[in-house]
Short mmCIF file of C-alpha atoms in Angstrom, two decimals:
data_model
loop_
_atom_site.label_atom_id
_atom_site.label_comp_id
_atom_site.label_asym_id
_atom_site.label_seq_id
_atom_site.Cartn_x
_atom_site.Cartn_y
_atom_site.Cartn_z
CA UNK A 29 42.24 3.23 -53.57
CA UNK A 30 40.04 0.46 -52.94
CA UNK A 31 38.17 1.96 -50.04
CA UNK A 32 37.33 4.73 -52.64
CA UNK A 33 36.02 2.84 -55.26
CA UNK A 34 34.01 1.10 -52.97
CA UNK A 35 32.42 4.41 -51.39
CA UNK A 36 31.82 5.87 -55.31
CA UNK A 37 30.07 3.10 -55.91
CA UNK A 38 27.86 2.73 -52.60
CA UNK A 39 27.28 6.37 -52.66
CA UNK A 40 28.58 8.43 -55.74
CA UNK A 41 31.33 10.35 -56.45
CA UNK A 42 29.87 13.40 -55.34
CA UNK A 43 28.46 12.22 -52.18
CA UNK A 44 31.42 10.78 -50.89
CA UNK A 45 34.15 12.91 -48.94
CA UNK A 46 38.13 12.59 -48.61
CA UNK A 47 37.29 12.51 -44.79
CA UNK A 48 35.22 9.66 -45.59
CA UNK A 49 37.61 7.64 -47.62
CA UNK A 50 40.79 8.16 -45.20
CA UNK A 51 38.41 7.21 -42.19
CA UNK A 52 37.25 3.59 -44.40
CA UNK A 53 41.15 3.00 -45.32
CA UNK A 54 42.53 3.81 -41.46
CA UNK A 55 44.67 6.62 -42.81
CA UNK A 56 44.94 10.30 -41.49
CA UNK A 57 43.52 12.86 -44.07
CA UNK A 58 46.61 14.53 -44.60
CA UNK A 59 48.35 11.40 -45.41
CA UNK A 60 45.73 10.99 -48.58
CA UNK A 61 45.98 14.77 -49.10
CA UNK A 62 49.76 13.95 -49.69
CA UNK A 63 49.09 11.00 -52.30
CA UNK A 64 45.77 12.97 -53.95
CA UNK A 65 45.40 16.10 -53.70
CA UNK A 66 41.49 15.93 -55.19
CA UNK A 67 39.08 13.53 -55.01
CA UNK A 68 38.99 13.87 -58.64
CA UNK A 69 42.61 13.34 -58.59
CA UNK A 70 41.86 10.17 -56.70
CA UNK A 71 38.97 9.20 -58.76
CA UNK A 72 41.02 9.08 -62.00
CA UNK A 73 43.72 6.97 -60.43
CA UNK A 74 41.30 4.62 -60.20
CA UNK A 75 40.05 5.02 -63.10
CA UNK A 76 43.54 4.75 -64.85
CA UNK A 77 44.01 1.59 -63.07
CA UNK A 78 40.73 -0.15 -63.73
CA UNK A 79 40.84 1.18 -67.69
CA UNK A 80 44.93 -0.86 -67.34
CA UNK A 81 43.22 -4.05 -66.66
CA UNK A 82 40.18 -3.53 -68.86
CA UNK A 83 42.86 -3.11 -71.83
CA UNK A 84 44.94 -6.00 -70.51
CA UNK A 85 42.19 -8.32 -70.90
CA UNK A 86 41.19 -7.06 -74.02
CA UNK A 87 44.56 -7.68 -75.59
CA UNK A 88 44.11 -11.36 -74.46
CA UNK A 89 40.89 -12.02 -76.07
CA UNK A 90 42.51 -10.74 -79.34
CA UNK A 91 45.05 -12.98 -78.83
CA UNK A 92 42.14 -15.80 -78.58
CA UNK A 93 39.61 -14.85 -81.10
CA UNK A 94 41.32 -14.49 -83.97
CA UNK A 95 39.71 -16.14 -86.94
CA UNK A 96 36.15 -16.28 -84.82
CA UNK A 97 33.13 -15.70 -86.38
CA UNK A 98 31.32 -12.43 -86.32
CA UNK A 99 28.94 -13.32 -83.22
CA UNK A 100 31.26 -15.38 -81.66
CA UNK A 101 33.69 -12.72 -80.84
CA UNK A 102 30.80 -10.64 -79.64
CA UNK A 103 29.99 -13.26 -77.27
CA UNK A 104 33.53 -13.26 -76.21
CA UNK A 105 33.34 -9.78 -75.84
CA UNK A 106 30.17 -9.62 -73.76
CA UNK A 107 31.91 -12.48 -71.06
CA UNK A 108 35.21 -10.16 -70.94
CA UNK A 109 33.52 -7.15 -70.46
CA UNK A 110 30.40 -8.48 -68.25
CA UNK A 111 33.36 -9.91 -65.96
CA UNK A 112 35.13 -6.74 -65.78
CA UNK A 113 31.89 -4.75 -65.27
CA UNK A 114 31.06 -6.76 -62.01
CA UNK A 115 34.29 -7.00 -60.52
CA UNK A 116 35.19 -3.28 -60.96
CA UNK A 117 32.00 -1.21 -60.22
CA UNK A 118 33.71 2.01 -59.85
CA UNK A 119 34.81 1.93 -64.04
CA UNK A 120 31.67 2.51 -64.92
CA UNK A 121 30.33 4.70 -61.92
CA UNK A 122 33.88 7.14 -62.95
CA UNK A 123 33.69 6.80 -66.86
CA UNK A 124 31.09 9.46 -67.23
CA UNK A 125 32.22 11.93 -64.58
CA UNK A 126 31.83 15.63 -66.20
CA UNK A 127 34.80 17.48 -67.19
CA UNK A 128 35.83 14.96 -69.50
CA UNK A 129 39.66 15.61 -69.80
CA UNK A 130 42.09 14.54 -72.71
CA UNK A 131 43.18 11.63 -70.87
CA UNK A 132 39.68 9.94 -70.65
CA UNK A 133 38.88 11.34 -74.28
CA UNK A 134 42.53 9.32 -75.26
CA UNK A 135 41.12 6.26 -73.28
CA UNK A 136 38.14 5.94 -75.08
CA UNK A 137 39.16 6.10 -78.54
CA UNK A 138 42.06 3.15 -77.49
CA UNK A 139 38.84 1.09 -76.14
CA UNK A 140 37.18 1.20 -80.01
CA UNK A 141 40.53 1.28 -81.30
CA UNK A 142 40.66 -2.32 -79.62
CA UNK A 143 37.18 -3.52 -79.96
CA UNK A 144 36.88 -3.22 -83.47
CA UNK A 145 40.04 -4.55 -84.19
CA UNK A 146 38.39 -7.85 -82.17
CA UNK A 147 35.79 -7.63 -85.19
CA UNK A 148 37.90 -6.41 -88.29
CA UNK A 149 39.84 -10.32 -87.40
CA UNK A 150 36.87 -12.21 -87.25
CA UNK A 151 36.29 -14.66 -89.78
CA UNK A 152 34.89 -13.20 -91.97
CA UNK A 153 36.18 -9.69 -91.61
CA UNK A 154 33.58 -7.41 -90.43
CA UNK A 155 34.01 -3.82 -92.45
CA UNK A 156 36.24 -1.21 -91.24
CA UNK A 157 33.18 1.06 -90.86
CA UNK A 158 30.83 -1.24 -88.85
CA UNK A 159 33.50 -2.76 -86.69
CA UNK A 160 34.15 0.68 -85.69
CA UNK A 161 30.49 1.53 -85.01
CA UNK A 162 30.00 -1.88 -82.92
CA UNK A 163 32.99 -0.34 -80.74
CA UNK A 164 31.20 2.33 -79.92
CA UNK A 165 27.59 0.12 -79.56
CA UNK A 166 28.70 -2.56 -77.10
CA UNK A 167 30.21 -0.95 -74.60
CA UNK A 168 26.98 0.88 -74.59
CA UNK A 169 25.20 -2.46 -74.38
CA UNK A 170 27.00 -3.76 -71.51
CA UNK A 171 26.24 -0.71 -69.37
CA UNK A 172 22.25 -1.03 -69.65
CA UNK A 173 22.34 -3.62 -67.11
CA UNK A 174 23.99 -1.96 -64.52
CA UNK A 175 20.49 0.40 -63.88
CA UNK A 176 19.60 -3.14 -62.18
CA UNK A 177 21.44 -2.84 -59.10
CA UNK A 178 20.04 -5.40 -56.88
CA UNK A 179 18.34 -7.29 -59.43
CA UNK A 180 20.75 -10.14 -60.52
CA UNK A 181 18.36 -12.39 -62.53
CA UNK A 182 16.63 -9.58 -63.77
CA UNK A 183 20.28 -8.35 -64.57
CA UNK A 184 21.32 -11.12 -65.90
CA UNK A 185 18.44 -11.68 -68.21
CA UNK A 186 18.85 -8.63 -69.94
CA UNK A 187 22.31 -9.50 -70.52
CA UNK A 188 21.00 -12.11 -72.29
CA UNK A 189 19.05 -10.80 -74.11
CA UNK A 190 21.40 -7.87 -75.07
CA UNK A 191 23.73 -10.59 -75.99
CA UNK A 192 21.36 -12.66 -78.31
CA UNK A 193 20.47 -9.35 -80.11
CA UNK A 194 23.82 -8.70 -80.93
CA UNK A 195 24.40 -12.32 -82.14
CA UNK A 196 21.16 -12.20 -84.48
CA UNK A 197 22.30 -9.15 -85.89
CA UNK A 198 25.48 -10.13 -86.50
CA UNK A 199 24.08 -13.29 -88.15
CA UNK A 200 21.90 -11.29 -90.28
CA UNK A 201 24.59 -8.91 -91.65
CA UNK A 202 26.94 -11.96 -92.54
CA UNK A 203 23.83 -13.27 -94.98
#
């Protein structure tokens, strides 16, 4: 599955072929044929995977920021998820992938589900309503930089600067 993600993300999901992802992992066609039958099939494995670890992680930082303050969860956040964001490309090059089924519907409501539980435990509580909003906000954030492929300080400055934003606003709202 590896050699797949690798290929959606160097060339797209619909650019890249079955013949081209058995021929990168040294396996017959028919062989991946047996295992996926589509390269949607395929693509949503590895989607299922990455969105595994993704939730994994998240579990830990509630585990770790309980009792934070507002923008210092956010921060938190923004390391956990800028960390997963560059070591599994393929999450966000799958995420939006049309045909959006039950299972990736059921996916994304357990991602807010656990992000604004992160902010409904900070100290002090962020309200119900605009924890859940922020769920659905910084994801959102956290994708913007990824237009900059190729650009890492210009990447990484936006980042930033997506980060402080969040931070000042948070700030603002406590007051």
């Amino acid at each position: 599955m590896a050699n797949a993600a690798i290929l959606f993300v160097e060339k797209g999901f619909y650019a890249t072929t079955m013949t081209e992802i058995a021929a990168r992992a040294g396996a017959a066609i028919g062989t991946l044929y047996l295992f996926f039958p589509t390269k949607e099939a395929l693509a949503t494995a590895i989607l299922a995977e990455h969105a595994e670890n993704l939730s994994t992680q998240l579990d830990a930082l509630q585990e770790s920021a309980k009792g934070l303050a507002p923008a210092a969860i956010a921060d938190a956040l923004f390391d956990v998820l800028g960390d997963f964001l560059a070591t599994h490309p393929a999450y966000s090059a799958l995420l939006d992938l049309p045909g959006d089924d039950g299972w990736r519907r059921a996916m994304r409501v357990r991602r807010r589900g656990q992000i604004a539980a992160l902010f409904a435990q900070a100290e002090p509580p962020l309200p119900a309503g605009q924890a859940e909003r922020l769920a659905v906000i910084v994801p959102q954030l956290m994708r913007i930089p990824l237009a900059l492929v190729g650009e890492k300080k210009m990447r990484d400055g936006v980042l930033e600067e997506l980060r402080l934003m969040l931070a000042r606003h948070l700030r603002a709202s406590a007051e």
